[in-house]
C-alpha cells in the first residue's frame, strides 16, 4: 500500500478517460502519450514532479487507508476534483499537467482526419 | 577521443534562420556544415498536429514552460527544419511600424521596409508564399464575418504553402534541399554543448550518438532558437545582453459552438486574422481537431462535453499580444535552461480585453455558445452574458500558451540593450553571429517566420561579403 508514481499516473489517466469518454475511452493510448510526453520534459522538472505525484498518490492514505491508485473510480474522481480546485498552486498545476495530456491523448490520431497532407481536398 | 571536423562555416540549428543562412553560405562556395540537435524526418513523417508529431518533432515533447504569474507554455520544433516543420506556415512581412520602432530604440541600421524587401523577395522565390485559392473554410470565414459585422478589418493570411501540391513550404522542403544541392553537409542528431574561440577559429564541442565531436570553423552562426541560442552562449561564457529579453506571443483561446458544420475533415487550415487592434492584440483561428479542442477546454467541462458529438460544429480561436518579458538561465548540471517570465499589468489587461473582443466577434458570427478557455469561466450563450466574466484576467488560473519565442539576443547599435550589432555579429566577439529569432527586437504580433528568414538572408549576405570577419 505504498505510494507509487507510475501506478498513480495510470490510475489518474484511467479515471479521466472513463469520466470523459465512458466506454469509448482508450486509456492505454492516452497513457502512452502521457508517459511519452513526460519522458521529454526538462530534466530539472522531473524530481519535483515525481515527488508531487507521490504526494498525490499518498494523499488519501490517512483518510481512506489506501493510496490513490487503490481507490474506487468515484473516489479517484473526487480527489482529482479536489486537487483541481485546491488553493495550492502546485496541486492545481499537477492536475493541469496530467489532465491536459490525458485529454489530448484521448483523441488519438486515427480519429483526427485532418492532417497537413489532406488539406488540399477542398481548395477552390 | 573526440571525432574532429574542419569546415569553413558551421551553422548550429536548422530552423528558418539557420537553413536560410546555411543555404546561402554553401551556394557562395564555402564548405558549410549545418548541425541540428533533433532528428531528420520528412515533412509527412507523422500527421500534422498529432500526438506523434509532438513526441517526435517538438522540443521537450511539447512540455516547455516559462515560469511566472501566469506561466507560459511554449512550443518549439526540435527536428531538421525546426519550427517550420510543425507550424502552420502563416506568413507576414514585418510591419513597417515594427521596423521603425526597432530602428529608433535599438538603433538597427538599414532595416527599413525598402531595405528588407529584396530579402523577402528572395526568400519568397524559394519558399512559395500563397493565399488560399477559393473560399476559406467555414471555421475561418466565420471569424472574418464576425469581425466585419462589428466593423473590424480582417484579412486572410498567406502561408508558406504550395496549394497545387498540398505541401507546406517548410525548410525541409525548400532551403535544406537547396543547401544540399550546393554541397552543404547536414548533421542531424548532434547537440552543440559549448563554443570557444582559439587560434582565430571557432571550435564547437558537440555530442553525436553519445560520442564527443569537435568542429573547427572560420565562421560560426548560432541559430538554435530563441531559448537554446542564449543558453549555448551563456554556457560558453558570452553573456552581454544574452538571454535577458526573451519575448512571446502569449495566447488566450475561446471555443465557439455553431449551429451548423464549420470544422469538416479535409478542410484547409483556417487563415482569417483580425488585424484592426494590432499591436495591442491580434485575433486568429486555430486548428480545431478534437484533440486540440479537448486540450484547450481542459478547465471547461461544459463545452468539452460537446466534442464527442459536435466537434464538426466547434471552432478554436485565439487572441495574442506581446505580453511577458522573460529570462533564460542555465542551471548548474542541468541540460535544459530555466526560463522565467514577468508580466506587465497593462499588457495582460490588453490581452484579456482582446479575449473579450474575440468573444464578441464569435457571437457576431452567429455562435450559439462561446467558451473562454480559462478554468472556471462559464460557457456563454450570448454577448450579454459577458457581463458575468471577471473584470480582469484571473492570473491564478490563467493558462497562457505561445508558439512564438524570440528577442532573447536583440540586434542593433544600442549596446546598452543589444547582444549583437545590426547584422547579427555578437558584440565584442570575432566571427560569431546569431541567425535566428533571438535577433528580433520585440514582438511583431504577426507570425514572425517571414521576418526571421528575411533578416537571416540579409545578415548572411553581409557576412559572406566580409568573409565572416
mmCIF file of N, CA, C and O in Angstrom, chain A residues 19-21 33 35-45 84 86-87 92-93 96-97 99-101 103-105 107-124, chain B residues 44 47-52 54-55 60-61 63 65 67 132-134 159 161 163 165-167 263-269 287 289-292 294-295 298 304 307-308 331 336-338 396:
data_model
loop_
_atom_site.group_PDB
_atom_site.id
_atom_site.type_symbol
_atom_site.label_atom_id
_atom_site.label_comp_id
_atom_site.label_asym_id
_atom_site.label_seq_id
_atom_site.Cartn_x
_atom_site.Cartn_y
_atom_site.Cartn_z
ATOM 1 N N UNK A 19 -14.157 9.131 -17.132
ATOM 2 C CA UNK A 19 -15.025 10.288 -16.902
ATOM 3 C C UNK A 19 -15.377 10.977 -18.225
ATOM 4 O O UNK A 19 -16.504 11.382 -18.450
ATOM 5 N N UNK A 20 -14.393 11.095 -19.105
ATOM 6 C CA UNK A 20 -14.581 11.887 -20.319
ATOM 7 C C UNK A 20 -15.286 11.127 -21.424
ATOM 8 O O UNK A 20 -16.112 11.684 -22.132
ATOM 9 N N UNK A 21 -14.908 9.861 -21.609
ATOM 10 C CA UNK A 21 -15.374 9.186 -22.813
ATOM 11 C C UNK A 21 -16.101 7.884 -22.540
ATOM 12 O O UNK A 21 -16.484 7.188 -23.477
ATOM 13 N N UNK A 33 0.670 8.269 -24.534
ATOM 14 C CA UNK A 33 1.006 9.655 -24.875
ATOM 15 C C UNK A 33 1.495 10.413 -23.634
ATOM 16 O O UNK A 33 2.472 11.157 -23.691
ATOM 17 N N UNK A 35 2.953 9.201 -20.898
ATOM 18 C CA UNK A 35 4.296 8.764 -20.465
ATOM 19 C C UNK A 35 5.361 9.166 -21.494
ATOM 20 O O UNK A 35 6.463 9.554 -21.121
ATOM 21 N N UNK A 36 5.021 9.087 -22.793
ATOM 22 C CA UNK A 36 5.976 9.556 -23.817
ATOM 23 C C UNK A 36 6.289 11.039 -23.614
ATOM 24 O O UNK A 36 7.437 11.467 -23.717
ATOM 25 N N UNK A 37 5.258 11.821 -23.355
ATOM 26 C CA UNK A 37 5.464 13.266 -23.186
ATOM 27 C C UNK A 37 6.315 13.547 -21.953
ATOM 28 O O UNK A 37 7.249 14.352 -22.002
ATOM 29 N N UNK A 38 5.995 12.880 -20.853
ATOM 30 C CA UNK A 38 6.743 13.125 -19.614
ATOM 31 C C UNK A 38 8.220 12.767 -19.791
ATOM 32 O O UNK A 38 9.097 13.378 -19.176
ATOM 33 N N UNK A 39 8.497 11.788 -20.661
ATOM 34 C CA UNK A 39 9.882 11.386 -20.916
ATOM 35 C C UNK A 39 10.711 12.476 -21.550
ATOM 36 O O UNK A 39 11.949 12.401 -21.536
ATOM 37 N N UNK A 40 10.076 13.492 -22.131
ATOM 38 C CA UNK A 40 10.837 14.552 -22.801
ATOM 39 C C UNK A 40 10.897 15.837 -22.009
ATOM 40 O O UNK A 40 11.480 16.824 -22.477
ATOM 41 N N UNK A 41 10.306 15.865 -20.841
ATOM 42 C CA UNK A 41 10.250 17.138 -20.110
ATOM 43 C C UNK A 41 11.633 17.526 -19.580
ATOM 44 O O UNK A 41 12.508 16.663 -19.419
ATOM 45 N N UNK A 42 11.859 18.818 -19.371
ATOM 46 C CA UNK A 42 13.172 19.239 -18.881
ATOM 47 C C UNK A 42 13.592 18.462 -17.635
ATOM 48 O O UNK A 42 12.775 18.222 -16.733
ATOM 49 N N UNK A 43 14.870 18.066 -17.585
ATOM 50 C CA UNK A 43 15.361 17.206 -16.523
ATOM 51 C C UNK A 43 15.164 17.788 -15.133
ATOM 52 O O UNK A 43 14.841 17.059 -14.184
ATOM 53 N N UNK A 44 15.292 19.112 -15.007
ATOM 54 C CA UNK A 44 15.203 19.696 -13.669
ATOM 55 C C UNK A 44 13.778 19.663 -13.124
ATOM 56 O O UNK A 44 13.562 19.891 -11.934
ATOM 57 N N UNK A 45 12.799 19.380 -13.987
ATOM 58 C CA UNK A 45 11.414 19.291 -13.516
ATOM 59 C C UNK A 45 11.047 17.895 -13.032
ATOM 60 O O UNK A 45 10.042 17.711 -12.352
ATOM 61 N N UNK A 84 -7.888 19.783 -8.366
ATOM 62 C CA UNK A 84 -8.067 20.800 -9.426
ATOM 63 C C UNK A 84 -8.552 22.114 -8.834
ATOM 64 O O UNK A 84 -8.259 23.182 -9.359
ATOM 65 N N UNK A 86 -7.904 23.102 -5.679
ATOM 66 C CA UNK A 86 -7.103 23.423 -4.490
ATOM 67 C C UNK A 86 -6.667 24.894 -4.478
ATOM 68 O O UNK A 86 -6.462 25.511 -5.523
ATOM 69 N N UNK A 87 -6.508 25.425 -3.257
ATOM 70 C CA UNK A 87 -5.961 26.783 -3.149
ATOM 71 C C UNK A 87 -4.451 26.769 -3.363
ATOM 72 O O UNK A 87 -3.835 27.822 -3.528
ATOM 73 N N UNK A 92 -2.861 22.446 -8.234
ATOM 74 C CA UNK A 92 -3.597 22.731 -9.474
ATOM 75 C C UNK A 92 -2.713 22.480 -10.690
ATOM 76 O O UNK A 92 -3.149 21.926 -11.701
ATOM 77 N N UNK A 93 -1.436 22.891 -10.596
ATOM 78 C CA UNK A 93 -0.528 22.702 -11.738
ATOM 79 C C UNK A 93 -0.340 21.223 -12.053
ATOM 80 O O UNK A 93 -0.283 20.831 -13.217
ATOM 81 N N UNK A 96 -3.412 20.087 -13.817
ATOM 82 C CA UNK A 96 -3.466 20.659 -15.169
ATOM 83 C C UNK A 96 -2.567 19.860 -16.113
ATOM 84 O O UNK A 96 -2.950 19.541 -17.244
ATOM 85 N N UNK A 97 -1.372 19.526 -15.628
ATOM 86 C CA UNK A 97 -0.428 18.778 -16.473
ATOM 87 C C UNK A 97 -1.012 17.419 -16.855
ATOM 88 O O UNK A 97 -1.133 17.094 -18.046
ATOM 89 N N UNK A 99 -4.099 16.084 -16.498
ATOM 90 C CA UNK A 99 -5.418 16.065 -17.147
ATOM 91 C C UNK A 99 -5.310 16.571 -18.589
ATOM 92 O O UNK A 99 -5.902 15.993 -19.508
ATOM 93 N N UNK A 100 -4.511 17.624 -18.816
ATOM 94 C CA UNK A 100 -4.361 18.144 -20.181
ATOM 95 C C UNK A 100 -3.758 17.101 -21.106
ATOM 96 O O UNK A 100 -4.246 16.883 -22.221
ATOM 97 N N UNK A 101 -2.680 16.463 -20.656
ATOM 98 C CA UNK A 101 -2.049 15.450 -21.505
ATOM 99 C C UNK A 101 -3.018 14.300 -21.775
ATOM 100 O O UNK A 101 -3.097 13.783 -22.889
ATOM 101 N N UNK A 103 -6.344 14.412 -21.779
ATOM 102 C CA UNK A 103 -7.414 14.844 -22.685
ATOM 103 C C UNK A 103 -6.932 14.822 -24.127
ATOM 104 O O UNK A 103 -7.635 14.369 -25.031
ATOM 105 N N UNK A 104 -5.716 15.316 -24.358
ATOM 106 C CA UNK A 104 -5.175 15.305 -25.717
ATOM 107 C C UNK A 104 -5.038 13.867 -26.208
ATOM 108 O O UNK A 104 -5.403 13.542 -27.344
ATOM 109 N N UNK A 105 -4.506 13.000 -25.326
ATOM 110 C CA UNK A 105 -4.253 11.621 -25.727
ATOM 111 C C UNK A 105 -5.515 10.792 -25.910
ATOM 112 O O UNK A 105 -5.471 9.711 -26.495
ATOM 113 N N UNK A 107 -7.984 11.531 -27.719
ATOM 114 C CA UNK A 107 -8.494 11.665 -29.084
ATOM 115 C C UNK A 107 -7.366 11.278 -30.022
ATOM 116 O O UNK A 107 -6.647 12.124 -30.527
ATOM 117 N N UNK A 108 -7.172 9.955 -30.212
ATOM 118 C CA UNK A 108 -5.988 9.512 -30.950
ATOM 119 C C UNK A 108 -6.004 9.962 -32.405
ATOM 120 O O UNK A 108 -7.038 10.343 -32.947
ATOM 121 N N UNK A 109 -4.817 9.892 -33.001
ATOM 122 C CA UNK A 109 -4.626 10.464 -34.330
ATOM 123 C C UNK A 109 -5.540 9.853 -35.381
ATOM 124 O O UNK A 109 -5.939 10.513 -36.316
ATOM 125 N N UNK A 110 -5.858 8.552 -35.240
ATOM 126 C CA UNK A 110 -6.660 7.939 -36.304
ATOM 127 C C UNK A 110 -8.105 8.413 -36.282
ATOM 128 O O UNK A 110 -8.860 8.168 -37.199
ATOM 129 N N UNK A 111 -8.500 9.137 -35.204
ATOM 130 C CA UNK A 111 -9.842 9.718 -35.202
ATOM 131 C C UNK A 111 -9.824 11.156 -35.693
ATOM 132 O O UNK A 111 -10.848 11.767 -35.868
ATOM 133 N N UNK A 112 -8.628 11.673 -35.885
ATOM 134 C CA UNK A 112 -8.484 13.055 -36.310
ATOM 135 C C UNK A 112 -8.139 13.040 -37.790
ATOM 136 O O UNK A 112 -7.018 12.800 -38.176
ATOM 137 N N UNK A 113 -9.132 13.302 -38.609
ATOM 138 C CA UNK A 113 -8.913 13.120 -40.041
ATOM 139 C C UNK A 113 -8.174 14.277 -40.682
ATOM 140 O O UNK A 113 -7.822 14.227 -41.853
ATOM 141 N N UNK A 114 -7.964 15.346 -39.913
ATOM 142 C CA UNK A 114 -7.287 16.495 -40.518
ATOM 143 C C UNK A 114 -5.779 16.337 -40.394
ATOM 144 O O UNK A 114 -5.261 16.143 -39.317
ATOM 145 N N UNK A 115 -5.092 16.373 -41.494
ATOM 146 C CA UNK A 115 -3.637 16.390 -41.442
ATOM 147 C C UNK A 115 -3.149 17.270 -42.567
ATOM 148 O O UNK A 115 -3.879 17.595 -43.498
ATOM 149 N N UNK A 116 -1.890 17.656 -42.475
ATOM 150 C CA UNK A 116 -1.329 18.550 -43.475
ATOM 151 C C UNK A 116 -1.449 17.993 -44.876
ATOM 152 O O UNK A 116 -1.646 18.718 -45.843
ATOM 153 N N UNK A 117 -1.361 16.683 -45.004
ATOM 154 C CA UNK A 117 -1.368 16.092 -46.334
ATOM 155 C C UNK A 117 -2.773 15.966 -46.907
ATOM 156 O O UNK A 117 -2.935 15.648 -48.066
ATOM 157 N N UNK A 118 -3.780 16.197 -46.080
ATOM 158 C CA UNK A 118 -5.145 16.070 -46.589
ATOM 159 C C UNK A 118 -5.771 17.422 -46.865
ATOM 160 O O UNK A 118 -6.914 17.497 -47.282
ATOM 161 N N UNK A 119 -4.996 18.471 -46.636
ATOM 162 C CA UNK A 119 -5.587 19.797 -46.723
ATOM 163 C C UNK A 119 -6.123 20.132 -48.100
ATOM 164 O O UNK A 119 -7.017 20.935 -48.222
ATOM 165 N N UNK A 120 -5.528 19.527 -49.153
ATOM 166 C CA UNK A 120 -5.852 20.004 -50.496
ATOM 167 C C UNK A 120 -7.135 19.414 -51.058
ATOM 168 O O UNK A 120 -7.425 19.574 -52.223
ATOM 169 N N UNK A 121 -7.943 18.759 -50.245
ATOM 170 C CA UNK A 121 -9.170 18.182 -50.786
ATOM 171 C C UNK A 121 -10.168 19.235 -51.244
ATOM 172 O O UNK A 121 -10.916 19.009 -52.159
ATOM 173 N N UNK A 122 -10.179 20.349 -50.532
ATOM 174 C CA UNK A 122 -11.272 21.290 -50.795
ATOM 175 C C UNK A 122 -10.778 22.663 -51.214
ATOM 176 O O UNK A 122 -11.392 23.648 -50.879
ATOM 177 N N UNK A 123 -9.638 22.759 -51.876
ATOM 178 C CA UNK A 123 -9.215 24.075 -52.345
ATOM 179 C C UNK A 123 -10.096 24.514 -53.497
ATOM 180 O O UNK A 123 -10.468 23.727 -54.351
ATOM 181 N N UNK A 124 -10.331 25.804 -53.535
ATOM 182 C CA UNK A 124 -11.031 26.356 -54.673
ATOM 183 C C UNK A 124 -12.541 26.167 -54.601
ATOM 184 O O UNK A 124 -13.075 25.609 -53.679
ATOM 185 N N UNK B 44 6.179 14.770 -43.924
ATOM 186 C CA UNK B 44 4.984 13.970 -43.657
ATOM 187 C C UNK B 44 5.302 12.693 -42.872
ATOM 188 O O UNK B 44 4.605 11.691 -42.992
ATOM 189 N N UNK B 47 1.400 12.712 -38.791
ATOM 190 C CA UNK B 47 0.280 13.630 -39.028
ATOM 191 C C UNK B 47 0.537 14.970 -38.354
ATOM 192 O O UNK B 47 0.996 15.005 -37.213
ATOM 193 N N UNK B 48 0.146 16.029 -39.086
ATOM 194 C CA UNK B 48 0.340 17.374 -38.557
ATOM 195 C C UNK B 48 -0.553 17.574 -37.330
ATOM 196 O O UNK B 48 -1.724 17.202 -37.346
ATOM 197 N N UNK B 49 0.013 18.151 -36.284
ATOM 198 C CA UNK B 49 -0.691 18.452 -35.031
ATOM 199 C C UNK B 49 -1.161 17.190 -34.298
ATOM 200 O O UNK B 49 -2.116 17.232 -33.532
ATOM 201 N N UNK B 50 -0.507 16.078 -34.540
ATOM 202 C CA UNK B 50 -0.863 14.835 -33.847
ATOM 203 C C UNK B 50 0.026 14.650 -32.619
ATOM 204 O O UNK B 50 1.074 15.300 -32.476
ATOM 205 N N UNK B 51 -0.388 13.723 -31.759
ATOM 206 C CA UNK B 51 0.442 13.383 -30.610
ATOM 207 C C UNK B 51 1.796 12.849 -31.044
ATOM 208 O O UNK B 51 2.823 13.147 -30.430
ATOM 209 N N UNK B 52 1.801 12.065 -32.111
ATOM 210 C CA UNK B 52 3.063 11.510 -32.599
ATOM 211 C C UNK B 52 4.013 12.630 -33.034
ATOM 212 O O UNK B 52 5.213 12.586 -32.767
ATOM 213 N N UNK B 54 4.074 15.682 -31.888
ATOM 214 C CA UNK B 54 4.567 16.360 -30.684
ATOM 215 C C UNK B 54 5.724 15.573 -30.076
ATOM 216 O O UNK B 54 6.760 16.137 -29.712
ATOM 217 N N UNK B 55 5.564 14.267 -30.002
ATOM 218 C CA UNK B 55 6.602 13.437 -29.373
ATOM 219 C C UNK B 55 7.873 13.398 -30.222
ATOM 220 O O UNK B 55 8.985 13.423 -29.695
ATOM 221 N N UNK B 60 11.354 19.022 -25.997
ATOM 222 C CA UNK B 60 10.771 18.592 -24.722
ATOM 223 C C UNK B 60 9.398 17.945 -24.915
ATOM 224 O O UNK B 60 8.566 17.967 -24.007
ATOM 225 N N UNK B 61 9.189 17.398 -26.126
ATOM 226 C CA UNK B 61 7.906 16.751 -26.452
ATOM 227 C C UNK B 61 6.723 17.647 -26.087
ATOM 228 O O UNK B 61 5.695 17.184 -25.565
ATOM 229 N N UNK B 63 6.580 19.943 -23.791
ATOM 230 C CA UNK B 63 6.471 20.369 -22.391
ATOM 231 C C UNK B 63 7.560 21.392 -22.046
ATOM 232 O O UNK B 63 8.483 21.102 -21.300
ATOM 233 N N UNK B 65 8.142 25.283 -20.496
ATOM 234 C CA UNK B 65 7.377 26.216 -19.685
ATOM 235 C C UNK B 65 8.257 27.382 -19.244
ATOM 236 O O UNK B 65 9.389 27.188 -18.811
ATOM 237 N N UNK B 67 8.256 30.023 -16.348
ATOM 238 C CA UNK B 67 7.603 30.113 -15.045
ATOM 239 C C UNK B 67 7.304 31.565 -14.687
ATOM 240 O O UNK B 67 8.183 32.425 -14.750
ATOM 241 N N UNK B 132 -4.831 31.480 -49.923
ATOM 242 C CA UNK B 132 -5.696 30.316 -50.119
ATOM 243 C C UNK B 132 -6.515 30.507 -51.397
ATOM 244 O O UNK B 132 -7.201 31.508 -51.536
ATOM 245 N N UNK B 133 -6.436 29.569 -52.340
ATOM 246 C CA UNK B 133 -7.271 29.716 -53.544
ATOM 247 C C UNK B 133 -8.733 29.416 -53.201
ATOM 248 O O UNK B 133 -9.023 28.479 -52.468
ATOM 249 N N UNK B 134 -9.626 30.218 -53.696
ATOM 250 C CA UNK B 134 -11.042 29.982 -53.428
ATOM 251 C C UNK B 134 -11.456 30.466 -52.050
ATOM 252 O O UNK B 134 -10.746 31.230 -51.392
ATOM 253 N N UNK B 159 0.239 31.888 -46.678
ATOM 254 C CA UNK B 159 1.017 30.840 -45.996
ATOM 255 C C UNK B 159 2.203 30.430 -46.848
ATOM 256 O O UNK B 159 2.195 30.574 -48.077
ATOM 257 N N UNK B 161 3.070 27.818 -48.403
ATOM 258 C CA UNK B 161 2.330 26.615 -48.763
ATOM 259 C C UNK B 161 2.184 26.561 -50.281
ATOM 260 O O UNK B 161 1.896 27.568 -50.922
ATOM 261 N N UNK B 163 -0.204 25.291 -52.704
ATOM 262 C CA UNK B 163 -1.560 24.762 -52.748
ATOM 263 C C UNK B 163 -1.758 23.796 -53.916
ATOM 264 O O UNK B 163 -2.687 22.986 -53.915
ATOM 265 N N UNK B 165 0.360 21.381 -54.864
ATOM 266 C CA UNK B 165 0.763 20.042 -54.437
ATOM 267 C C UNK B 165 0.207 19.702 -53.059
ATOM 268 O O UNK B 165 0.263 18.544 -52.637
ATOM 269 N N UNK B 166 -0.311 20.696 -52.342
ATOM 270 C CA UNK B 166 -0.815 20.467 -50.994
ATOM 271 C C UNK B 166 0.291 20.301 -49.972
ATOM 272 O O UNK B 166 0.072 19.698 -48.925
ATOM 273 N N UNK B 167 1.479 20.837 -50.265
ATOM 274 C CA UNK B 167 2.596 20.651 -49.330
ATOM 275 C C UNK B 167 3.045 21.982 -48.749
ATOM 276 O O UNK B 167 3.215 22.973 -49.470
ATOM 277 N N UNK B 263 -16.298 22.769 -39.235
ATOM 278 C CA UNK B 263 -14.988 22.172 -38.970
ATOM 279 C C UNK B 263 -14.996 20.760 -39.563
ATOM 280 O O UNK B 263 -15.146 19.779 -38.858
ATOM 281 N N UNK B 264 -14.856 20.725 -40.902
ATOM 282 C CA UNK B 264 -15.049 19.454 -41.602
ATOM 283 C C UNK B 264 -13.714 18.781 -41.881
ATOM 284 O O UNK B 264 -12.738 19.458 -42.237
ATOM 285 N N UNK B 265 -13.652 17.463 -41.764
ATOM 286 C CA UNK B 265 -12.411 16.772 -42.103
ATOM 287 C C UNK B 265 -11.990 17.110 -43.540
ATOM 288 O O UNK B 265 -12.818 17.154 -44.440
ATOM 289 N N UNK B 266 -10.714 17.384 -43.720
ATOM 290 C CA UNK B 266 -10.217 17.688 -45.060
ATOM 291 C C UNK B 266 -10.227 19.161 -45.403
ATOM 292 O O UNK B 266 -9.683 19.564 -46.437
ATOM 293 N N UNK B 267 -10.843 19.991 -44.561
ATOM 294 C CA UNK B 267 -10.799 21.434 -44.829
ATOM 295 C C UNK B 267 -9.361 21.932 -44.755
ATOM 296 O O UNK B 267 -8.567 21.434 -43.949
ATOM 297 N N UNK B 268 -9.009 22.947 -45.573
ATOM 298 C CA UNK B 268 -7.688 23.555 -45.408
ATOM 299 C C UNK B 268 -7.576 24.273 -44.068
ATOM 300 O O UNK B 268 -8.587 24.560 -43.417
ATOM 301 N N UNK B 269 -6.352 24.554 -43.661
ATOM 302 C CA UNK B 269 -6.140 25.269 -42.402
ATOM 303 C C UNK B 269 -6.802 26.643 -42.461
ATOM 304 O O UNK B 269 -6.766 27.309 -43.499
ATOM 305 N N UNK B 287 -6.129 25.465 -35.506
ATOM 306 C CA UNK B 287 -6.529 24.115 -35.881
ATOM 307 C C UNK B 287 -7.488 23.599 -34.810
ATOM 308 O O UNK B 287 -7.238 23.777 -33.610
ATOM 309 N N UNK B 289 -8.906 20.317 -34.250
ATOM 310 C CA UNK B 289 -9.113 18.872 -34.158
ATOM 311 C C UNK B 289 -9.733 18.548 -32.795
ATOM 312 O O UNK B 289 -9.595 19.335 -31.843
ATOM 313 N N UNK B 290 -10.400 17.396 -32.672
ATOM 314 C CA UNK B 290 -10.960 17.039 -31.358
ATOM 315 C C UNK B 290 -9.907 17.062 -30.251
ATOM 316 O O UNK B 290 -10.184 17.521 -29.133
ATOM 317 N N UNK B 291 -8.703 16.590 -30.541
ATOM 318 C CA UNK B 291 -7.662 16.560 -29.506
ATOM 319 C C UNK B 291 -7.290 17.974 -29.067
ATOM 320 O O UNK B 291 -7.111 18.233 -27.868
ATOM 321 N N UNK B 292 -7.168 18.891 -30.018
ATOM 322 C CA UNK B 292 -6.785 20.266 -29.653
ATOM 323 C C UNK B 292 -7.942 21.003 -28.981
ATOM 324 O O UNK B 292 -7.728 21.847 -28.108
ATOM 325 N N UNK B 294 -10.094 19.482 -27.035
ATOM 326 C CA UNK B 294 -10.094 18.932 -25.671
ATOM 327 C C UNK B 294 -8.988 19.552 -24.831
ATOM 328 O O UNK B 294 -9.179 19.878 -23.658
ATOM 329 N N UNK B 295 -7.823 19.741 -25.441
ATOM 330 C CA UNK B 295 -6.700 20.345 -24.722
ATOM 331 C C UNK B 295 -7.039 21.772 -24.283
ATOM 332 O O UNK B 295 -6.803 22.165 -23.144
ATOM 333 N N UNK B 298 -9.525 22.113 -21.249
ATOM 334 C CA UNK B 298 -9.165 21.322 -20.077
ATOM 335 C C UNK B 298 -9.849 21.784 -18.804
ATOM 336 O O UNK B 298 -10.146 20.975 -17.921
ATOM 337 N N UNK B 304 -16.580 21.119 -23.178
ATOM 338 C CA UNK B 304 -15.819 19.914 -23.573
ATOM 339 C C UNK B 304 -16.754 18.730 -23.835
ATOM 340 O O UNK B 304 -16.466 17.885 -24.684
ATOM 341 N N UNK B 307 -17.656 17.740 -27.495
ATOM 342 C CA UNK B 307 -16.681 17.329 -28.517
ATOM 343 C C UNK B 307 -17.080 16.010 -29.174
ATOM 344 O O UNK B 307 -17.021 15.868 -30.401
ATOM 345 N N UNK B 308 -17.501 15.048 -28.363
ATOM 346 C CA UNK B 308 -17.765 13.716 -28.916
ATOM 347 C C UNK B 308 -18.836 13.747 -30.006
ATOM 348 O O UNK B 308 -18.741 13.038 -31.005
ATOM 349 N N UNK B 331 21.070 26.256 -15.526
ATOM 350 C CA UNK B 331 21.179 25.746 -14.164
ATOM 351 C C UNK B 331 22.384 24.825 -14.086
ATOM 352 O O UNK B 331 22.630 24.043 -15.019
ATOM 353 N N UNK B 336 18.732 21.408 -19.635
ATOM 354 C CA UNK B 336 17.760 22.368 -20.157
ATOM 355 C C UNK B 336 17.850 23.695 -19.415
ATOM 356 O O UNK B 336 17.973 23.716 -18.189
ATOM 357 N N UNK B 337 17.737 24.804 -20.142
ATOM 358 C CA UNK B 337 17.755 26.107 -19.460
ATOM 359 C C UNK B 337 16.454 26.366 -18.719
ATOM 360 O O UNK B 337 15.411 25.799 -19.046
ATOM 361 N N UNK B 338 16.531 27.240 -17.726
ATOM 362 C CA UNK B 338 15.367 27.640 -16.944
ATOM 363 C C UNK B 338 14.880 28.982 -17.484
ATOM 364 O O UNK B 338 15.677 29.907 -17.673
ATOM 365 N N UNK B 396 -4.324 33.726 -11.323
ATOM 366 C CA UNK B 396 -4.004 32.462 -10.659
ATOM 367 C C UNK B 396 -4.333 31.264 -11.526
ATOM 368 O O UNK B 396 -3.612 30.272 -11.540
#
